[in-house]
Amino acid sequence: MKMKTFVTIFLTLSLIVGTFSACGNAGNSQSSAPPASESASVASESQSEQPQPAETKATGTLSVLSPAVGSELTAVTEVNDKFVAAYPDIDVEFASLGNDYETNMKVKMASNMLPDVFATHGWAKLRYADYLMDLKGEPWAEYIDPAIRSLVTDGDKVLTLPIDSYRTGYVYNTTLMEEYGLEVPKTLEEMDKALEVIHEKSGGKVTGLHIGGGDNWMYGAFVNTFATPMTASTATSDGQALLDGTYDWNKFMLLPEKLLEYYQKGYLNVDCLTSTFADTTAAIANNQAVFVAMGPELVTGAQEINPDFKGGIMPVPAVIEGDTACFQGGERTSWAIWKDTANVDNAKLYLNFAAEPDNVQIICKATSAPSGLTNVKPDIGEMNDYWQRYASNPVYPMWDRTYMPSGMWDVMSTAGQDLISGSLNATTFTEHMKSEYLRLRELAAAA
Amino acid sequence: MKALKKAGVGFLGCLLAITYLTPFYILIVYSLSSVTDTSSKWSPPTYWYFDNFTNVLGKGNILSAMKNDVIITTVSVILIILVASFAAYPLARLKTSVNRLIYVVIIAFMIVPPLSILVPLYKTMNEIGGINTYWGVILLHIAFNLPLAIFLYTGALNNISVQLDEAAIIDGCNRIMVFFKIILPLLKNISVTVAILAGVGIWNDYQFSSFFLESRSMFTPTRALSQFVSQFGTELGMVAAGCIISMLPILILYFLLQKQFMSGSVAGAIKG
Amino acid sequence: MLCMPLEFLERYDAGVKGKLDRLLSSKYSICIMYLPALALLAIFILIPFFRGINISFTDWDGYSQNYRYVGFKQFANIFTDSRVLRTIRNTFIYGLGSALLQNILGFLFAMLFTSNAGVSRFMRTLVYMPVIVSGLIMGYIWKFFFQYSGGAVNDIMLLFGGEPVDWLAKGLGTVIIITVVNTFQFLGVSMVIYIAGLKGIPPEYYEVAQIDGANWWTRLRYITLPLIMPSINASVVMNVIGGLKLFDVIMALTKGGPGYDTMSLSTMTYTLYFARSDAGYSAALGIFMVIIIAIISLSMLVFFRKREVEL
């Protein structure tokens, strides 16, 4: 009986200890490199198989985090898989978070525990700069497209590798435009007219401007798109006023009034509060919608649904008289390195690999965007015609990221929904934007 | 009069049965229709289109998500049973003022929803390196299931006579030994209840897995499904097929053990 | 790991053995058994809870390294922010509405399906089935009914020549739809609780009442209800708290939108933190939510305790 007593105590204690030590082990094993002997044999094997450079011996781990979805994700994953094949001894932990990316990154910044390599998706300078390693010594740094150089550098510090040079405007369905005999609108009046024609000629069956507003960021995207020519163009000084806080918000009324007008006149899809971006893609692909405030990846996405889909991209029609239509842009598919990473060498290997022309091609084909590096001319078919046609139209940085304090994106997105659902009207929409803008500015100034 | 009542119950039963079966019926019809099939989903499908199931298994990552969920649920449930029954024993047997206080505090934790402490919880998980790991999520599940489990075990222990313990001690067992030899076997029923209540919650969990498991290879079915919906939301057939596949394991378990499931609910509720 | 200690212990010195034995013979020795539980609860609930209180007094944005202490400002915001007030209203509809529906219907179903006949057993199985389905999946299933294009409800609307309706964009209407979906899912819990309660009533009570000529209402009022008061108590408290915590179903159906029209306190806490970068406010709302749930559960317990005595 006494023996058993002991066994019991010991079992109890070992269970208690085991509960905790087990976690400790699991934690360690995650970050530790594979045993040396094992990795060496794998390395020699793979070297004999594929004639890769000598760096194949690189070992250790690397965590990579991306916000990509859809075709962009497929492409990013393809490049990642190539990297894993080329460097089989690096244990790459690759993850895409989709819509949850930003929220998760914020939490990671809070605890200063970032992935080794992550995408800056247009926020390199404004949000992530303090957490990024200077990459000016990297071989690809000299090729960064001058059009976006200022957006991905801070002084002479290179913040991120911009694989594509992203621009957004309105993606449109060329088949329907031809059917209704429409020219690409260059001004807001022409845009209104086009929407009216579409609504009349289709008997309300075809949506002029599609907003999959169940994903509330689609309203954020609309506000961004519309506000750029309205406030940020070189034809007005409102951009400066927004930055220093002297903007006259009464001028902003035009935006909610237009959105509401489009909705009331039936130019938007009826389910613009509950349908999702996936619905938007399907609608334009199946010739049920003409315009979407979006970037070129929508064209690729729509072609996946309907291979016969013909789409183009146009700059956002001018709001101010005499102004030219414009794009918004920045880096999209991009990789930066966390400044405190323990895996500097692997991280730089990863970026250099992604910057190789073949791999840049893969990404640009998926996003239909121009390359962010001047040494690569992407083969993106018809989309190239559009980029060339509008090469002289100005590209402004993304509106919310430049002129709005951090935290405004969700305000813009949900306020758009509220406007359509009737919880806000044009006046209260503008007041709400203004008060949140002031509150968040004050918050940012304090920090 | 009796016949009338019987007929009434029968009629109401039929009506309710239809109400309860409709959602599942619609789900199945969706899962069998191709995306181009826009006919009403109330009429049964004219042909059976199983591609949705094969496609969602491929694109949706559901099978590996299920493997993750099986690991997380099984380990969590076993540890919940052990840790909670361990904790309940001294709390039921030694009612000192300290232990009474500990018990009340533990029970009070039942009303703290994980979301209400999301911000600091995420910080803690990040600091201990528990994000994106099995053990991190498992420990979280254990912690948030402990209060109810400890409550149930303490209640059951209060109904087991202390004289049993004392007799065993006179026989030469020490106190911890008594727990294993005498008490734990007597708690078998309540352990089944705890396993079901905690197991269903953990298997179906969406909150923890969406906040703390980010990598696709770590997804659980709910997380994989929500990712799939945000990406392929218009493929309603595939979404429906994904829902069906994700529900299947626990539905099968339910049909095998429905008595235990229901009595588990009752035991879990009587916690005033 | 489990075999090793055996050998190890066999070689154990008898003196140490004796000491350990003496230690274990103290009745307090068993208290080491709750240490693992206390450690876990402290790390994952207690400490985060206090850190949450700390954060709720700041204006932290959720990711930067700096923040200021702002006292009770975040808590004051809760009562002036019309969106949050709407959220609180919704949360009460989710909690109290679900509790009301679930208990009335659950009690009715329990009365109907108490017997052991095949039909009753089948119905119990069916009504309880949604309980074990994930809230997220349940939300997606009902989305097939209520979505605008291709939704099953709009199919019916079209069949009868009506106009399709965007059911999930109807503000208060959508809040009620979500409440009904939640009721549909968890009705089974109330039902089985009431069945257990009803089965616990000795049949002799009814026989005596019948002999005394009591009609069904009298029997319900003076026998059934008083005797199942503990079940009512348990079921109501559980439903209210379940409704107040509602998250998964809302995320699947509307994500709290359009705007903030269908937000609950849970989804609002989530949105404020993740989408709005308003961690201080989010933490304050989280603490507020715990306080509300505590007040409601305590006051209901007191209320039902009193009723149990009175009846």
mmCIF file of N, CA, C and O in Angstrom, chain B residues 113-161:
data_model
loop_
_atom_site.group_PDB
_atom_site.id
_atom_site.type_symbol
_atom_site.label_atom_id
_atom_site.label_comp_id
_atom_site.label_asym_id
_atom_site.label_seq_id
_atom_site.Cartn_x
_atom_site.Cartn_y
_atom_site.Cartn_z
ATOM 1 N N PRO B 113 -16.768 36.948 -20.074
ATOM 2 C CA PRO B 113 -16.656 36.432 -21.439
ATOM 3 C C PRO B 113 -15.248 36.715 -21.966
ATOM 4 O O PRO B 113 -14.704 37.790 -21.705
ATOM 5 N N PRO B 114 -14.659 35.766 -22.689
ATOM 6 C CA PRO B 114 -13.303 35.961 -23.198
ATOM 7 C C PRO B 114 -13.158 37.278 -23.960
ATOM 8 O O PRO B 114 -12.141 37.946 -23.862
ATOM 9 N N LEU B 115 -14.219 37.667 -24.681
ATOM 10 C CA LEU B 115 -14.105 38.883 -25.481
ATOM 11 C C LEU B 115 -13.937 40.134 -24.631
ATOM 12 O O LEU B 115 -13.367 41.108 -25.073
ATOM 13 N N SER B 116 -14.450 40.103 -23.403
ATOM 14 C CA SER B 116 -14.358 41.301 -22.584
ATOM 15 C C SER B 116 -12.921 41.569 -22.158
ATOM 16 O O SER B 116 -12.590 42.681 -21.779
ATOM 17 N N ILE B 117 -12.072 40.541 -22.191
ATOM 18 C CA ILE B 117 -10.675 40.793 -21.835
ATOM 19 C C ILE B 117 -9.768 40.479 -23.024
ATOM 20 O O ILE B 117 -8.605 40.138 -22.872
ATOM 21 N N LEU B 118 -10.325 40.651 -24.215
ATOM 22 C CA LEU B 118 -9.576 40.322 -25.431
ATOM 23 C C LEU B 118 -8.248 41.058 -25.528
ATOM 24 O O LEU B 118 -7.216 40.468 -25.835
ATOM 25 N N VAL B 119 -8.280 42.373 -25.252
ATOM 26 C CA VAL B 119 -7.075 43.182 -25.443
ATOM 27 C C VAL B 119 -5.913 42.653 -24.590
ATOM 28 O O VAL B 119 -4.862 42.295 -25.120
ATOM 29 N N PRO B 120 -6.102 42.549 -23.254
ATOM 30 C CA PRO B 120 -4.989 42.038 -22.453
ATOM 31 C C PRO B 120 -4.688 40.558 -22.701
ATOM 32 O O PRO B 120 -3.536 40.147 -22.579
ATOM 33 N N LEU B 121 -5.704 39.803 -23.064
ATOM 34 C CA LEU B 121 -5.494 38.380 -23.316
ATOM 35 C C LEU B 121 -4.535 38.187 -24.485
ATOM 36 O O LEU B 121 -3.650 37.332 -24.462
ATOM 37 N N TYR B 122 -4.729 38.994 -25.497
ATOM 38 C CA TYR B 122 -3.856 38.886 -26.670
ATOM 39 C C TYR B 122 -2.424 39.245 -26.276
ATOM 40 O O TYR B 122 -1.471 38.597 -26.693
ATOM 41 N N LYS B 123 -2.288 40.275 -25.435
ATOM 42 C CA LYS B 123 -0.954 40.657 -24.971
ATOM 43 C C LYS B 123 -0.295 39.496 -24.248
ATOM 44 O O LYS B 123 0.856 39.148 -24.503
ATOM 45 N N THR B 124 -1.069 38.887 -23.329
ATOM 46 C CA THR B 124 -0.522 37.778 -22.557
ATOM 47 C C THR B 124 -0.096 36.637 -23.478
ATOM 48 O O THR B 124 1.005 36.110 -23.349
ATOM 49 N N MET B 125 -0.978 36.265 -24.411
ATOM 50 C CA MET B 125 -0.671 35.154 -25.305
ATOM 51 C C MET B 125 0.587 35.447 -26.106
ATOM 52 O O MET B 125 1.407 34.574 -26.349
ATOM 53 N N ASN B 126 0.732 36.690 -26.527
ATOM 54 C CA ASN B 126 1.903 37.060 -27.304
ATOM 55 C C ASN B 126 3.165 36.947 -26.448
ATOM 56 O O ASN B 126 4.191 36.447 -26.899
ATOM 57 N N GLU B 127 3.058 37.382 -25.198
ATOM 58 C CA GLU B 127 4.236 37.367 -24.328
ATOM 59 C C GLU B 127 4.709 35.953 -24.014
ATOM 60 O O GLU B 127 5.915 35.711 -23.920
ATOM 61 N N ILE B 128 3.760 35.019 -23.863
ATOM 62 C CA ILE B 128 4.192 33.654 -23.560
ATOM 63 C C ILE B 128 4.435 32.849 -24.836
ATOM 64 O O ILE B 128 4.743 31.673 -24.771
ATOM 65 N N GLY B 129 4.311 33.492 -25.985
ATOM 66 C CA GLY B 129 4.583 32.804 -27.251
ATOM 67 C C GLY B 129 3.532 31.769 -27.601
ATOM 68 O O GLY B 129 3.824 30.783 -28.267
ATOM 69 N N GLY B 130 2.307 31.984 -27.158
ATOM 70 C CA GLY B 130 1.278 30.974 -27.366
ATOM 71 C C GLY B 130 0.463 31.147 -28.632
ATOM 72 O O GLY B 130 -0.385 30.321 -28.944
ATOM 73 N N ILE B 131 0.727 32.240 -29.363
ATOM 74 C CA ILE B 131 -0.063 32.461 -30.569
ATOM 75 C C ILE B 131 0.369 31.497 -31.656
ATOM 76 O O ILE B 131 1.567 31.232 -31.811
ATOM 77 N N ASN B 132 -0.627 30.959 -32.365
ATOM 78 C CA ASN B 132 -0.326 30.023 -33.448
ATOM 79 C C ASN B 132 0.257 28.699 -32.985
ATOM 80 O O ASN B 132 0.981 28.047 -33.727
ATOM 81 N N THR B 133 0.009 28.324 -31.731
ATOM 82 C CA THR B 133 0.475 27.012 -31.279
ATOM 83 C C THR B 133 -0.705 26.240 -30.724
ATOM 84 O O THR B 133 -1.677 26.823 -30.260
ATOM 85 N N TYR B 134 -0.605 24.911 -30.783
ATOM 86 C CA TYR B 134 -1.639 24.087 -30.168
ATOM 87 C C TYR B 134 -1.719 24.373 -28.672
ATOM 88 O O TYR B 134 -2.780 24.589 -28.119
ATOM 89 N N TRP B 135 -0.544 24.355 -28.015
ATOM 90 C CA TRP B 135 -0.586 24.430 -26.557
ATOM 91 C C TRP B 135 -1.164 25.742 -26.067
ATOM 92 O O TRP B 135 -1.851 25.780 -25.044
ATOM 93 N N GLY B 136 -0.914 26.834 -26.802
ATOM 94 C CA GLY B 136 -1.439 28.132 -26.378
ATOM 95 C C GLY B 136 -2.959 28.117 -26.354
ATOM 96 O O GLY B 136 -3.590 28.497 -25.369
ATOM 97 N N VAL B 137 -3.547 27.648 -27.452
ATOM 98 C CA VAL B 137 -5.003 27.624 -27.525
ATOM 99 C C VAL B 137 -5.572 26.598 -26.549
ATOM 100 O O VAL B 137 -6.607 26.830 -25.919
ATOM 101 N N ILE B 138 -4.870 25.484 -26.385
ATOM 102 C CA ILE B 138 -5.349 24.458 -25.456
ATOM 103 C C ILE B 138 -5.389 25.018 -24.023
ATOM 104 O O ILE B 138 -6.383 24.868 -23.314
ATOM 105 N N LEU B 139 -4.316 25.711 -23.622
ATOM 106 C CA LEU B 139 -4.311 26.274 -22.265
ATOM 107 C C LEU B 139 -5.450 27.276 -22.090
ATOM 108 O O LEU B 139 -6.103 27.312 -21.049
ATOM 109 N N LEU B 140 -5.709 28.074 -23.129
ATOM 110 C CA LEU B 140 -6.808 29.032 -23.056
ATOM 111 C C LEU B 140 -8.145 28.317 -22.870
ATOM 112 O O LEU B 140 -8.962 28.708 -22.038
ATOM 113 N N HIS B 141 -8.347 27.283 -23.685
ATOM 114 C CA HIS B 141 -9.599 26.531 -23.569
ATOM 115 C C HIS B 141 -9.738 25.936 -22.176
ATOM 116 O O HIS B 141 -10.814 25.960 -21.585
ATOM 117 N N ILE B 142 -8.647 25.390 -21.661
ATOM 118 C CA ILE B 142 -8.722 24.809 -20.314
ATOM 119 C C ILE B 142 -9.134 25.891 -19.329
ATOM 120 O O ILE B 142 -10.097 25.727 -18.576
ATOM 121 N N ALA B 143 -8.429 27.028 -19.365
ATOM 122 C CA ALA B 143 -8.696 28.069 -18.384
ATOM 123 C C ALA B 143 -10.155 28.505 -18.425
ATOM 124 O O ALA B 143 -10.806 28.617 -17.383
ATOM 125 N N PHE B 144 -10.690 28.736 -19.636
ATOM 126 C CA PHE B 144 -12.052 29.262 -19.699
ATOM 127 C C PHE B 144 -13.114 28.194 -19.442
ATOM 128 O O PHE B 144 -14.267 28.516 -19.203
ATOM 129 N N ASN B 145 -12.741 26.913 -19.486
ATOM 130 C CA ASN B 145 -13.703 25.867 -19.157
ATOM 131 C C ASN B 145 -13.624 25.433 -17.698
ATOM 132 O O ASN B 145 -14.505 24.722 -17.225
ATOM 133 N N LEU B 146 -12.536 25.836 -17.025
ATOM 134 C CA LEU B 146 -12.356 25.362 -15.651
ATOM 135 C C LEU B 146 -13.479 25.765 -14.697
ATOM 136 O O LEU B 146 -13.957 24.922 -13.940
ATOM 137 N N PRO B 147 -13.914 27.045 -14.691
ATOM 138 C CA PRO B 147 -14.901 27.413 -13.669
ATOM 139 C C PRO B 147 -16.126 26.499 -13.662
ATOM 140 O O PRO B 147 -16.487 25.964 -12.607
ATOM 141 N N LEU B 148 -16.739 26.270 -14.825
ATOM 142 C CA LEU B 148 -17.932 25.425 -14.861
ATOM 143 C C LEU B 148 -17.585 23.996 -14.442
ATOM 144 O O LEU B 148 -18.319 23.372 -13.667
ATOM 145 N N ALA B 149 -16.455 23.486 -14.941
ATOM 146 C CA ALA B 149 -16.073 22.109 -14.618
ATOM 147 C C ALA B 149 -15.828 21.962 -13.118
ATOM 148 O O ALA B 149 -16.291 21.005 -12.491
ATOM 149 N N ILE B 150 -15.112 22.917 -12.541
ATOM 150 C CA ILE B 150 -14.848 22.851 -11.095
ATOM 151 C C ILE B 150 -16.165 22.921 -10.323
ATOM 152 O O ILE B 150 -16.386 22.197 -9.357
ATOM 153 N N PHE B 151 -17.070 23.782 -10.807
ATOM 154 C CA PHE B 151 -18.371 23.891 -10.165
ATOM 155 C C PHE B 151 -19.099 22.552 -10.176
ATOM 156 O O PHE B 151 -19.630 22.102 -9.149
ATOM 157 N N LEU B 152 -19.108 21.903 -11.337
ATOM 158 C CA LEU B 152 -19.821 20.626 -11.452
ATOM 159 C C LEU B 152 -19.172 19.566 -10.573
ATOM 160 O O LEU B 152 -19.850 18.810 -9.877
ATOM 161 N N TYR B 153 -17.847 19.501 -10.597
ATOM 162 C CA TYR B 153 -17.161 18.501 -9.786
ATOM 163 C C TYR B 153 -17.375 18.760 -8.290
ATOM 164 O O TYR B 153 -17.602 17.839 -7.514
ATOM 165 N N THR B 154 -17.306 20.018 -7.885
ATOM 166 C CA THR B 154 -17.484 20.316 -6.465
ATOM 167 C C THR B 154 -18.883 19.907 -6.023
ATOM 168 O O THR B 154 -19.057 19.304 -4.956
ATOM 169 N N GLY B 155 -19.875 20.220 -6.874
ATOM 170 C CA GLY B 155 -21.245 19.836 -6.556
ATOM 171 C C GLY B 155 -21.369 18.339 -6.380
ATOM 172 O O GLY B 155 -21.975 17.846 -5.415
ATOM 173 N N ALA B 156 -20.752 17.582 -7.300
ATOM 174 C CA ALA B 156 -20.839 16.127 -7.228
ATOM 175 C C ALA B 156 -20.113 15.603 -5.998
ATOM 176 O O ALA B 156 -20.588 14.691 -5.318
ATOM 177 N N LEU B 157 -18.961 16.209 -5.699
ATOM 178 C CA LEU B 157 -18.189 15.750 -4.542
ATOM 179 C C LEU B 157 -18.946 15.987 -3.243
ATOM 180 O O LEU B 157 -18.856 15.189 -2.308
ATOM 181 N N ASN B 158 -19.689 17.079 -3.196
ATOM 182 C CA ASN B 158 -20.468 17.358 -1.993
ATOM 183 C C ASN B 158 -21.486 16.263 -1.731
ATOM 184 O O ASN B 158 -21.896 16.054 -0.595
ATOM 185 N N ASN B 159 -21.886 15.574 -2.781
ATOM 186 C CA ASN B 159 -22.867 14.502 -2.622
ATOM 187 C C ASN B 159 -22.220 13.154 -2.323
ATOM 188 O O ASN B 159 -22.915 12.175 -2.137
ATOM 189 N N ILE B 160 -20.889 13.100 -2.371
ATOM 190 C CA ILE B 160 -20.214 11.843 -2.036
ATOM 191 C C ILE B 160 -19.795 11.924 -0.569
ATOM 192 O O ILE B 160 -19.099 12.848 -0.168
ATOM 193 N N SER B 161 -20.221 10.956 0.190
ATOM 194 C CA SER B 161 -20.009 11.024 1.640
ATOM 195 C C SER B 161 -18.527 11.054 1.998
ATOM 196 O O SER B 161 -17.713 10.316 1.443
#
